[in-house]
Amino acid sequence: MRGQLSKSLLTLVITLLCLGSLLTTFIWYMFVQTNVEPHKVSSQKKSAPQPNDLCNGCSEIIAKVVERYSQTWKKKEDNYQKFRSQLNSKCHGFDKAIITQANTAVGSKLVYDGERKRTLQVTPEIFSTFAKEHPFPNKTWDTCAVVGNGGILTNSGCGETIDSAQFVIRCNLPPLENGYEKHVGIKTDLVTANPSILLEKYGALMGRRRPFVESLRTYGNSLLLIPAFSFGHNTPVSLRALYTIEDFNSPSRPVFFNPEYLQSLALFWRSQGLRAVRLSSGIIMASLALELCSNVHLYGFWPFSNHPHGLRTLTNHYYDDRQTKSKFHAMPAEFDLLLRLHSQGVLRLHLGDCKPGEK
């Protein structure tokens, strides 16, 4: 009798253990279904966005920009003269944007605009690399085109219109051949060269230098404007670029940004409400053009990844999709200020395709 009771208890215990195991398995299964599966679905939705999705809610922003831009543009001479006068009085770009032997003497100290605690005494050797005279004429050009590198220029057909300007400014050694001519033009009077390009693309000019010289061929005898004195590490490679151009008898005319001008320009735009670690090459050249030119036209200035007309996806640049260091530049904020100047008739932004024969 006692044996039977013990056997029954053992059977009951085993049964309860089996039921407990089944119950545990069921609870675990329900937990997985309610917690893991929805996460997987969410992940799939995130990795496969809908074709109409826009950059971080750009749809409303772009709509507002287009609304502001759609007003018929007309130059307002009073606004242009007033803004140009403000720029000139604060920054003196016409005289000071570029270092020359006339505005910077041997023995003077250059203060790096990107490293305010760093200075460089101008030795006779460094002085000899400065432009002997001011590269700009004493009169202003009638029309100037400042060409940014935005993806909005892709298939724009703006090359002919850009090349029709009297003075064409380009930024950061952009490619102009292999089919790009139709959309961005090829005429170049001034092109900037960020030292980072010299470091990354041409090995800091420490090895073979011919590829760098050959890359300048498309720009003809244009001015090559380099910020040699923004940061200490920029100076040696910038000087090597100048020596390379001289050694290979390239027609390019290398000149250096005056760090005093760049600092003054940063303070000026800060007074206009712009907060940025560094101004972009685009807004720097647009600022200089406003001092040098009566009519300033901007192309390739668009900070969003969707086209303003049709919202099609754009690459970051018209020639690649490499992203810029956003922590340095405040591109949407810069664009907003340029759009404001457009609305005020101070300069003209071009945000669409160009028609044949358009000036």
GROMACS .gro file of C-alpha atoms in nm:
model
  359
    1MET     CA    1   0.000   0.000   0.000
    2ARG     CA    2   0.275   0.238   0.099
    3GLY     CA    3   0.463   0.140  -0.218
    4GLN     CA    4   0.164   0.218  -0.432
    5LEU     CA    5   0.124   0.558  -0.264
    6SER     CA    6   0.489   0.640  -0.321
    7LYS     CA    7   0.458   0.537  -0.687
    8SER     CA    8   0.148   0.758  -0.729
    9LEU     CA    9   0.324   1.057  -0.571
   10LEU     CA   10   0.624   1.007  -0.799
   11THR     CA   11   0.396   0.993  -1.103
   12LEU     CA   12   0.221   1.312  -0.988
   13VAL     CA   13   0.553   1.492  -0.941
   14ILE     CA   14   0.674   1.386  -1.286
   15THR     CA   15   0.343   1.498  -1.438
   16LEU     CA   16   0.366   1.837  -1.266
   17LEU     CA   17   0.725   1.878  -1.382
   18CYS     CA   18   0.622   1.802  -1.741
   19LEU     CA   19   0.332   2.047  -1.720
   20GLY     CA   20   0.565   2.310  -1.572
   21SER     CA   21   0.811   2.258  -1.853
   22LEU     CA   22   0.537   2.288  -2.113
   23LEU     CA   23   0.404   2.602  -1.943
   24THR     CA   24   0.753   2.755  -1.931
   25THR     CA   25   0.803   2.678  -2.301
   26PHE     CA   26   0.465   2.832  -2.385
   27ILE     CA   27   0.542   3.151  -2.184
   28TRP     CA   28   0.885   3.182  -2.349
   29TYR     CA   29   0.729   3.134  -2.696
   30MET     CA   30   0.468   3.407  -2.631
   31PHE     CA   31   0.739   3.640  -2.503
   32VAL     CA   32   0.941   3.590  -2.821
   33GLN     CA   33   0.635   3.646  -3.039
   34THR     CA   34   0.536   3.969  -2.864
   35ASN     CA   35   0.883   4.116  -2.826
   36VAL     CA   36   1.113   3.987  -3.097
   37GLU     CA   37   0.889   3.965  -3.401
   38PRO     CA   38   0.763   4.325  -3.401
   39HIS     CA   39   1.124   4.442  -3.371
   40LYS     CA   40   1.211   4.244  -3.684
   41VAL     CA   41   0.922   4.394  -3.879
   42SER     CA   42   1.023   4.744  -3.768
   43SER     CA   43   1.380   4.678  -3.875
   44GLN     CA   44   1.267   4.565  -4.220
   45LYS     CA   45   1.058   4.878  -4.266
   46LYS     CA   46   1.354   5.095  -4.168
   47SER     CA   47   1.596   4.931  -4.411
   48ALA     CA   48   1.354   4.952  -4.703
   49PRO     CA   49   1.213   5.306  -4.705
   50GLN     CA   50   0.937   5.400  -4.942
   51PRO     CA   51   1.047   5.567  -5.267
   52ASN     CA   52   0.877   5.892  -5.167
   53ASP     CA   53   1.053   5.922  -4.830
   54LEU     CA   54   1.249   6.248  -4.794
   55CYS     CA   55   1.552   6.355  -4.595
   56ASN     CA   56   1.451   6.397  -4.231
   57GLY     CA   57   1.121   6.564  -4.305
   58CYS     CA   58   1.256   6.778  -4.588
   59SER     CA   59   0.919   6.789  -4.764
   60GLU     CA   60   0.778   7.079  -4.563
   61ILE     CA   61   1.110   7.266  -4.562
   62ILE     CA   62   1.153   7.232  -4.938
   63ALA     CA   63   0.792   7.344  -4.995
   64LYS     CA   64   0.857   7.662  -4.796
   65VAL     CA   65   1.184   7.725  -4.982
   66VAL     CA   66   1.012   7.683  -5.319
   67GLU     CA   67   0.738   7.921  -5.209
   68ARG     CA   68   0.996   8.186  -5.120
   69TYR     CA   69   1.193   8.122  -5.436
   70SER     CA   70   0.895   8.122  -5.674
   71GLN     CA   71   0.846   8.497  -5.649
   72THR     CA   72   0.954   8.672  -5.970
   73TRP     CA   73   1.316   8.777  -5.925
   74LYS     CA   74   1.427   9.130  -5.993
   75LYS     CA   75   1.752   9.295  -5.897
   76LYS     CA   76   1.702   9.570  -5.640
   77GLU     CA   77   1.993   9.806  -5.687
   78ASP     CA   78   1.952   9.984  -5.353
   79ASN     CA   79   1.960   9.657  -5.159
   80TYR     CA   80   2.259   9.535  -5.359
   81GLN     CA   81   2.459   9.855  -5.304
   82LYS     CA   82   2.376   9.859  -4.933
   83PHE     CA   83   2.482   9.498  -4.875
   84ARG     CA   84   2.792   9.536  -5.088
   85SER     CA   85   2.890   9.847  -4.894
   86GLN     CA   86   2.849   9.657  -4.563
   87LEU     CA   87   3.069   9.374  -4.689
   88ASN     CA   88   3.334   9.611  -4.815
   89SER     CA   89   3.348   9.818  -4.496
   90LYS     CA   90   3.376   9.511  -4.271
   91CYS     CA   91   3.586   9.276  -4.483
   92HIS     CA   92   3.765   9.479  -4.755
   93GLY     CA   93   3.761   9.176  -4.984
   94PHE     CA   94   3.866   9.373  -5.291
   95ASP     CA   95   4.196   9.468  -5.127
   96LYS     CA   96   4.248   9.204  -4.858
   97ALA     CA   97   4.096   8.873  -4.970
   98ILE     CA   98   4.425   8.763  -5.124
   99ILE     CA   99   4.769   8.802  -4.968
  100THR     CA  100   4.996   9.020  -5.180
  101GLN     CA  101   5.339   9.170  -5.134
  102ALA     CA  102   5.161   9.506  -5.116
  103ASN     CA  103   4.934   9.426  -4.821
  104THR     CA  104   5.163   9.191  -4.622
  105ALA     CA  105   5.524   9.289  -4.548
  106VAL     CA  106   5.832   9.088  -4.457
  107GLY     CA  107   5.851   9.055  -4.078
  108SER     CA  108   5.475   9.088  -4.024
  109LYS     CA  109   5.282   8.817  -3.843
  110LEU     CA  110   5.000   8.617  -3.996
  111VAL     CA  111   4.735   8.494  -3.752
  112TYR     CA  112   4.578   8.167  -3.864
  113ASP     CA  113   4.203   8.219  -3.895
  114GLY     CA  114   4.130   7.858  -3.795
  115GLU     CA  115   4.380   7.856  -3.506
  116ARG     CA  116   4.377   8.201  -3.353
  117LYS     CA  117   4.663   8.119  -3.115
  118ARG     CA  118   4.893   8.018  -3.400
  119THR     CA  119   5.096   8.282  -3.582
  120LEU     CA  120   5.354   8.278  -3.859
  121GLN     CA  121   5.622   8.538  -3.914
  122VAL     CA  122   5.659   8.629  -4.280
  123THR     CA  123   6.014   8.544  -4.383
  124PRO     CA  124   6.167   8.660  -4.715
  125GLU     CA  125   6.113   8.309  -4.853
  126ILE     CA  126   5.742   8.306  -4.764
  127PHE     CA  127   5.708   8.665  -4.884
  128SER     CA  128   5.839   8.558  -5.225
  129THR     CA  129   5.539   8.322  -5.264
  130PHE     CA  130   5.286   8.605  -5.231
  131ALA     CA  131   5.128   8.760  -5.540
  132LYS     CA  132   5.332   9.060  -5.647
  133GLU     CA  133   5.026   9.269  -5.719
  134HIS     CA  134   4.653   9.251  -5.668
  135PRO     CA  135   4.505   9.002  -5.915
  136PHE     CA  136   4.174   9.183  -5.959
  137PRO     CA  137   4.127   9.485  -6.189
  138ASN     CA  138   4.022   9.823  -6.056
  139LYS     CA  139   3.677   9.790  -6.208
  140THR     CA  140   3.401   9.545  -6.122
  141TRP     CA  141   3.282   9.275  -6.360
  142ASP     CA  142   2.927   9.303  -6.488
  143THR     CA  143   2.826   8.937  -6.444
  144CYS     CA  144   2.985   8.672  -6.223
  145ALA     CA  145   2.887   8.308  -6.182
  146VAL     CA  146   2.977   8.132  -5.859
  147VAL     CA  147   2.945   7.759  -5.917
  148GLY     CA  148   2.893   7.530  -5.620
  149ASN     CA  149   2.921   7.153  -5.657
  150GLY     CA  150   2.571   7.050  -5.548
  151GLY     CA  151   2.395   6.752  -5.703
  152ILE     CA  152   2.124   6.991  -5.821
  153LEU     CA  153   2.351   7.064  -6.121
  154THR     CA  154   2.323   6.704  -6.244
  155ASN     CA  155   2.155   6.706  -6.588
  156SER     CA  156   2.076   7.077  -6.542
  157GLY     CA  157   2.201   7.188  -6.883
  158CYS     CA  158   2.345   7.503  -6.722
  159GLY     CA  159   2.693   7.485  -6.876
  160GLU     CA  160   2.630   7.737  -7.154
  161THR     CA  161   2.464   7.983  -6.918
  162ILE     CA  162   2.748   7.959  -6.665
  163ASP     CA  163   3.014   8.006  -6.933
  164SER     CA  164   2.837   8.321  -7.059
  165ALA     CA  165   2.931   8.508  -6.736
  166GLN     CA  166   3.227   8.747  -6.755
  167PHE     CA  167   3.394   8.595  -6.449
  168VAL     CA  168   3.341   8.235  -6.334
  169ILE     CA  169   3.435   8.113  -5.987
  170ARG     CA  170   3.448   7.743  -5.896
  171CYS     CA  171   3.510   7.565  -5.567
  172ASN     CA  172   3.749   7.288  -5.464
  173LEU     CA  173   3.888   7.166  -5.797
  174PRO     CA  174   3.568   7.009  -5.937
  175PRO     CA  175   3.577   6.788  -6.249
  176LEU     CA  176   3.461   6.971  -6.563
  177GLU     CA  177   3.518   6.717  -6.842
  178ASN     CA  178   3.376   6.376  -6.940
  179GLY     CA  179   3.025   6.504  -7.003
  180TYR     CA  180   3.001   6.748  -6.712
  181GLU     CA  181   3.067   7.046  -6.943
  182LYS     CA  182   2.707   7.052  -7.065
  183HIS     CA  183   2.576   7.098  -6.712
  184VAL     CA  184   2.844   7.298  -6.529
  185GLY     CA  185   3.042   7.464  -6.810
  186ILE     CA  186   3.418   7.473  -6.841
  187LYS     CA  187   3.515   7.841  -6.826
  188THR     CA  188   3.711   7.915  -6.508
  189ASP     CA  189   3.864   8.242  -6.394
  190LEU     CA  190   3.914   8.147  -6.029
  191VAL     CA  191   3.903   7.809  -5.857
  192THR     CA  192   3.962   7.730  -5.491
  193ALA     CA  193   4.167   7.434  -5.369
  194ASN     CA  194   4.111   7.301  -5.020
  195PRO     CA  195   4.440   7.164  -4.881
  196SER     CA  196   4.253   6.851  -4.773
  197ILE     CA  197   4.221   6.763  -5.144
  198LEU     CA  198   4.597   6.799  -5.185
  199LEU     CA  199   4.651   6.574  -4.883
  200GLU     CA  200   4.399   6.303  -4.968
  201LYS     CA  201   4.402   6.293  -5.348
  202TYR     CA  202   4.763   6.382  -5.426
  203GLY     CA  203   4.950   6.235  -5.129
  204ALA     CA  204   5.034   6.580  -4.989
  205LEU     CA  205   5.254   6.623  -5.301
  206MET     CA  206   5.526   6.423  -5.130
  207GLY     CA  207   5.562   6.177  -5.418
  208ARG     CA  208   5.475   6.210  -5.785
  209ARG     CA  209   5.342   6.556  -5.853
  210ARG     CA  210   5.256   6.539  -6.222
  211PRO     CA  211   4.899   6.408  -6.165
  212PHE     CA  212   4.824   6.723  -5.966
  213VAL     CA  213   4.960   6.951  -6.239
  214GLU     CA  214   4.770   6.762  -6.509
  215SER     CA  215   4.448   6.793  -6.310
  216LEU     CA  216   4.481   7.172  -6.330
  217ARG     CA  217   4.486   7.168  -6.710
  218THR     CA  218   4.108   7.209  -6.742
  219TYR     CA  219   4.122   7.536  -6.548
  220GLY     CA  220   4.367   7.701  -6.789
  221ASN     CA  221   4.543   8.007  -6.650
  222SER     CA  222   4.286   8.068  -6.380
  223LEU     CA  223   4.370   8.189  -6.031
  224LEU     CA  224   4.414   7.896  -5.792
  225LEU     CA  225   4.307   8.024  -5.450
  226ILE     CA  226   4.436   7.824  -5.153
  227PRO     CA  227   4.369   7.882  -4.777
  228ALA     CA  228   4.734   7.822  -4.686
  229PHE     CA  229   4.713   8.002  -4.352
  230SER     CA  230   4.388   7.876  -4.202
  231PHE     CA  231   4.548   7.586  -4.011
  232GLY     CA  232   4.912   7.510  -3.944
  233HIS     CA  233   4.907   7.177  -4.128
  234ASN     CA  234   4.777   7.354  -4.441
  235THR     CA  235   5.086   7.570  -4.490
  236PRO     CA  236   5.353   7.315  -4.598
  237VAL     CA  237   5.131   7.138  -4.854
  238SER     CA  238   5.005   7.471  -4.990
  239LEU     CA  239   5.360   7.591  -5.044
  240ARG     CA  240   5.444   7.260  -5.213
  241ALA     CA  241   5.148   7.314  -5.447
  242LEU     CA  242   5.284   7.654  -5.546
  243TYR     CA  243   5.638   7.520  -5.597
  244THR     CA  244   5.500   7.227  -5.802
  245ILE     CA  245   5.310   7.464  -6.032
  246GLU     CA  246   5.624   7.673  -6.079
  247ASP     CA  247   5.849   7.370  -6.135
  248PHE     CA  248   5.621   7.226  -6.405
  249ASN     CA  249   5.557   7.566  -6.569
  250SER     CA  250   5.183   7.525  -6.529
  251PRO     CA  251   4.974   7.824  -6.648
  252SER     CA  252   4.775   7.817  -6.321
  253ARG     CA  253   4.831   8.121  -6.100
  254PRO     CA  254   4.841   8.013  -5.733
  255VAL     CA  255   4.747   8.274  -5.472
  256PHE     CA  256   4.674   8.250  -5.101
  257PHE     CA  257   4.371   8.355  -4.899
  258ASN     CA  258   4.445   8.625  -4.647
  259PRO     CA  259   4.352   8.479  -4.304
  260GLU     CA  260   4.264   8.830  -4.184
  261TYR     CA  261   3.997   8.849  -4.454
  262LEU     CA  262   3.856   8.507  -4.368
  263GLN     CA  263   3.833   8.603  -4.000
  264SER     CA  264   3.660   8.932  -4.084
  265LEU     CA  265   3.418   8.749  -4.313
  266ALA     CA  266   3.332   8.494  -4.041
  267LEU     CA  267   3.254   8.780  -3.800
  268PHE     CA  268   3.043   8.954  -4.065
  269TRP     CA  269   2.826   8.650  -4.129
  270ARG     CA  270   2.798   8.588  -3.756
  271SER     CA  271   2.651   8.937  -3.728
  272GLN     CA  272   2.395   8.825  -3.990
  273GLY     CA  273   2.291   8.533  -3.769
  274LEU     CA  274   2.509   8.255  -3.908
  275ARG     CA  275   2.658   8.019  -3.650
  276ALA     CA  276   2.912   7.782  -3.804
  277VAL     CA  277   3.251   7.643  -3.706
  278ARG     CA  278   3.379   7.724  -4.056
  279LEU     CA  279   3.228   7.906  -4.351
  280SER     CA  280   3.199   7.690  -4.662
  281SER     CA  281   3.398   7.772  -4.976
  282GLY     CA  282   3.067   7.850  -5.146
  283ILE     CA  283   2.955   8.131  -4.918
  284ILE     CA  284   3.310   8.271  -4.902
  285MET     CA  285   3.325   8.297  -5.281
  286ALA     CA  286   2.971   8.434  -5.304
  287SER     CA  287   3.075   8.705  -5.055
  288LEU     CA  288   3.384   8.794  -5.256
  289ALA     CA  289   3.182   8.801  -5.578
  290LEU     CA  290   2.942   9.054  -5.425
  291GLU     CA  291   3.236   9.291  -5.386
  292LEU     CA  292   3.381   9.222  -5.731
  293CYS     CA  293   3.070   9.196  -5.948
  294SER     CA  294   2.761   9.399  -6.033
  295ASN     CA  295   2.543   9.093  -6.095
  296VAL     CA  296   2.610   8.775  -5.899
  297HIS     CA  297   2.456   8.443  -6.006
  298LEU     CA  298   2.484   8.129  -5.792
  299TYR     CA  299   2.461   7.776  -5.932
  300GLY     CA  300   2.486   7.443  -5.752
  301PHE     CA  301   2.388   7.586  -5.414
  302TRP     CA  302   2.129   7.345  -5.269
  303PRO     CA  303   2.178   7.175  -4.930
  304PHE     CA  304   1.906   6.910  -4.948
  305SER     CA  305   1.912   6.556  -5.088
  306ASN     CA  306   1.593   6.604  -5.290
  307HIS     CA  307   1.542   6.832  -5.590
  308PRO     CA  308   1.320   7.136  -5.525
  309HIS     CA  309   1.118   7.060  -5.839
  310GLY     CA  310   0.984   6.704  -5.836
  311LEU     CA  311   1.168   6.598  -5.518
  312ARG     CA  312   1.383   6.342  -5.699
  313THR     CA  313   1.680   6.214  -5.501
  314LEU     CA  314   2.008   6.400  -5.551
  315THR     CA  315   2.368   6.305  -5.486
  316ASN     CA  316   2.566   6.534  -5.255
  317HIS     CA  317   2.784   6.659  -5.542
  318TYR     CA  318   2.714   6.652  -5.915
  319TYR     CA  319   3.014   6.421  -5.958
  320ASP     CA  320   2.988   6.195  -5.647
  321ASP     CA  321   2.787   6.133  -5.330
  322ARG     CA  322   3.067   6.185  -5.080
  323GLN     CA  323   2.938   6.360  -4.768
  324THR     CA  324   3.101   6.669  -4.623
  325LYS     CA  325   3.205   6.712  -4.261
  326SER     CA  326   2.876   6.858  -4.141
  327LYS     CA  327   3.018   6.956  -3.804
  328PHE     CA  328   3.229   7.222  -3.975
  329HIS     CA  329   2.974   7.380  -4.209
  330ALA     CA  330   2.615   7.494  -4.155
  331MET     CA  331   2.497   7.444  -4.511
  332PRO     CA  332   2.116   7.483  -4.465
  333ALA     CA  333   2.172   7.797  -4.255
  334GLU     CA  334   2.408   7.940  -4.518
  335PHE     CA  335   2.157   7.861  -4.790
  336ASP     CA  336   1.881   8.034  -4.595
  337LEU     CA  337   2.088   8.354  -4.582
  338LEU     CA  338   2.166   8.333  -4.954
  339LEU     CA  339   1.797   8.275  -5.028
  340ARG     CA  340   1.718   8.586  -4.825
  341LEU     CA  341   1.963   8.786  -5.039
  342HIS     CA  342   1.797   8.637  -5.348
  343SER     CA  343   1.456   8.751  -5.223
  344GLN     CA  344   1.597   9.097  -5.157
  345GLY     CA  345   1.730   9.123  -5.513
  346VAL     CA  346   2.095   9.134  -5.400
  347LEU     CA  347   2.204   8.822  -5.590
  348ARG     CA  348   2.034   8.552  -5.793
  349LEU     CA  349   2.011   8.186  -5.700
  350HIS     CA  350   1.945   7.935  -5.977
  351LEU     CA  351   1.756   7.630  -5.849
  352GLY     CA  352   1.628   7.474  -6.168
  353ASP     CA  353   1.742   7.351  -6.507
  354CYS     CA  354   1.867   7.608  -6.756
  355LYS     CA  355   1.699   7.674  -7.088
  356PRO     CA  356   1.906   7.692  -7.410
  357GLY     CA  357   2.031   8.045  -7.470
  358GLU     CA  358   1.940   8.158  -7.117
  359LYS     CA  359   2.163   8.431  -6.974
   0.00000   0.00000   0.00000
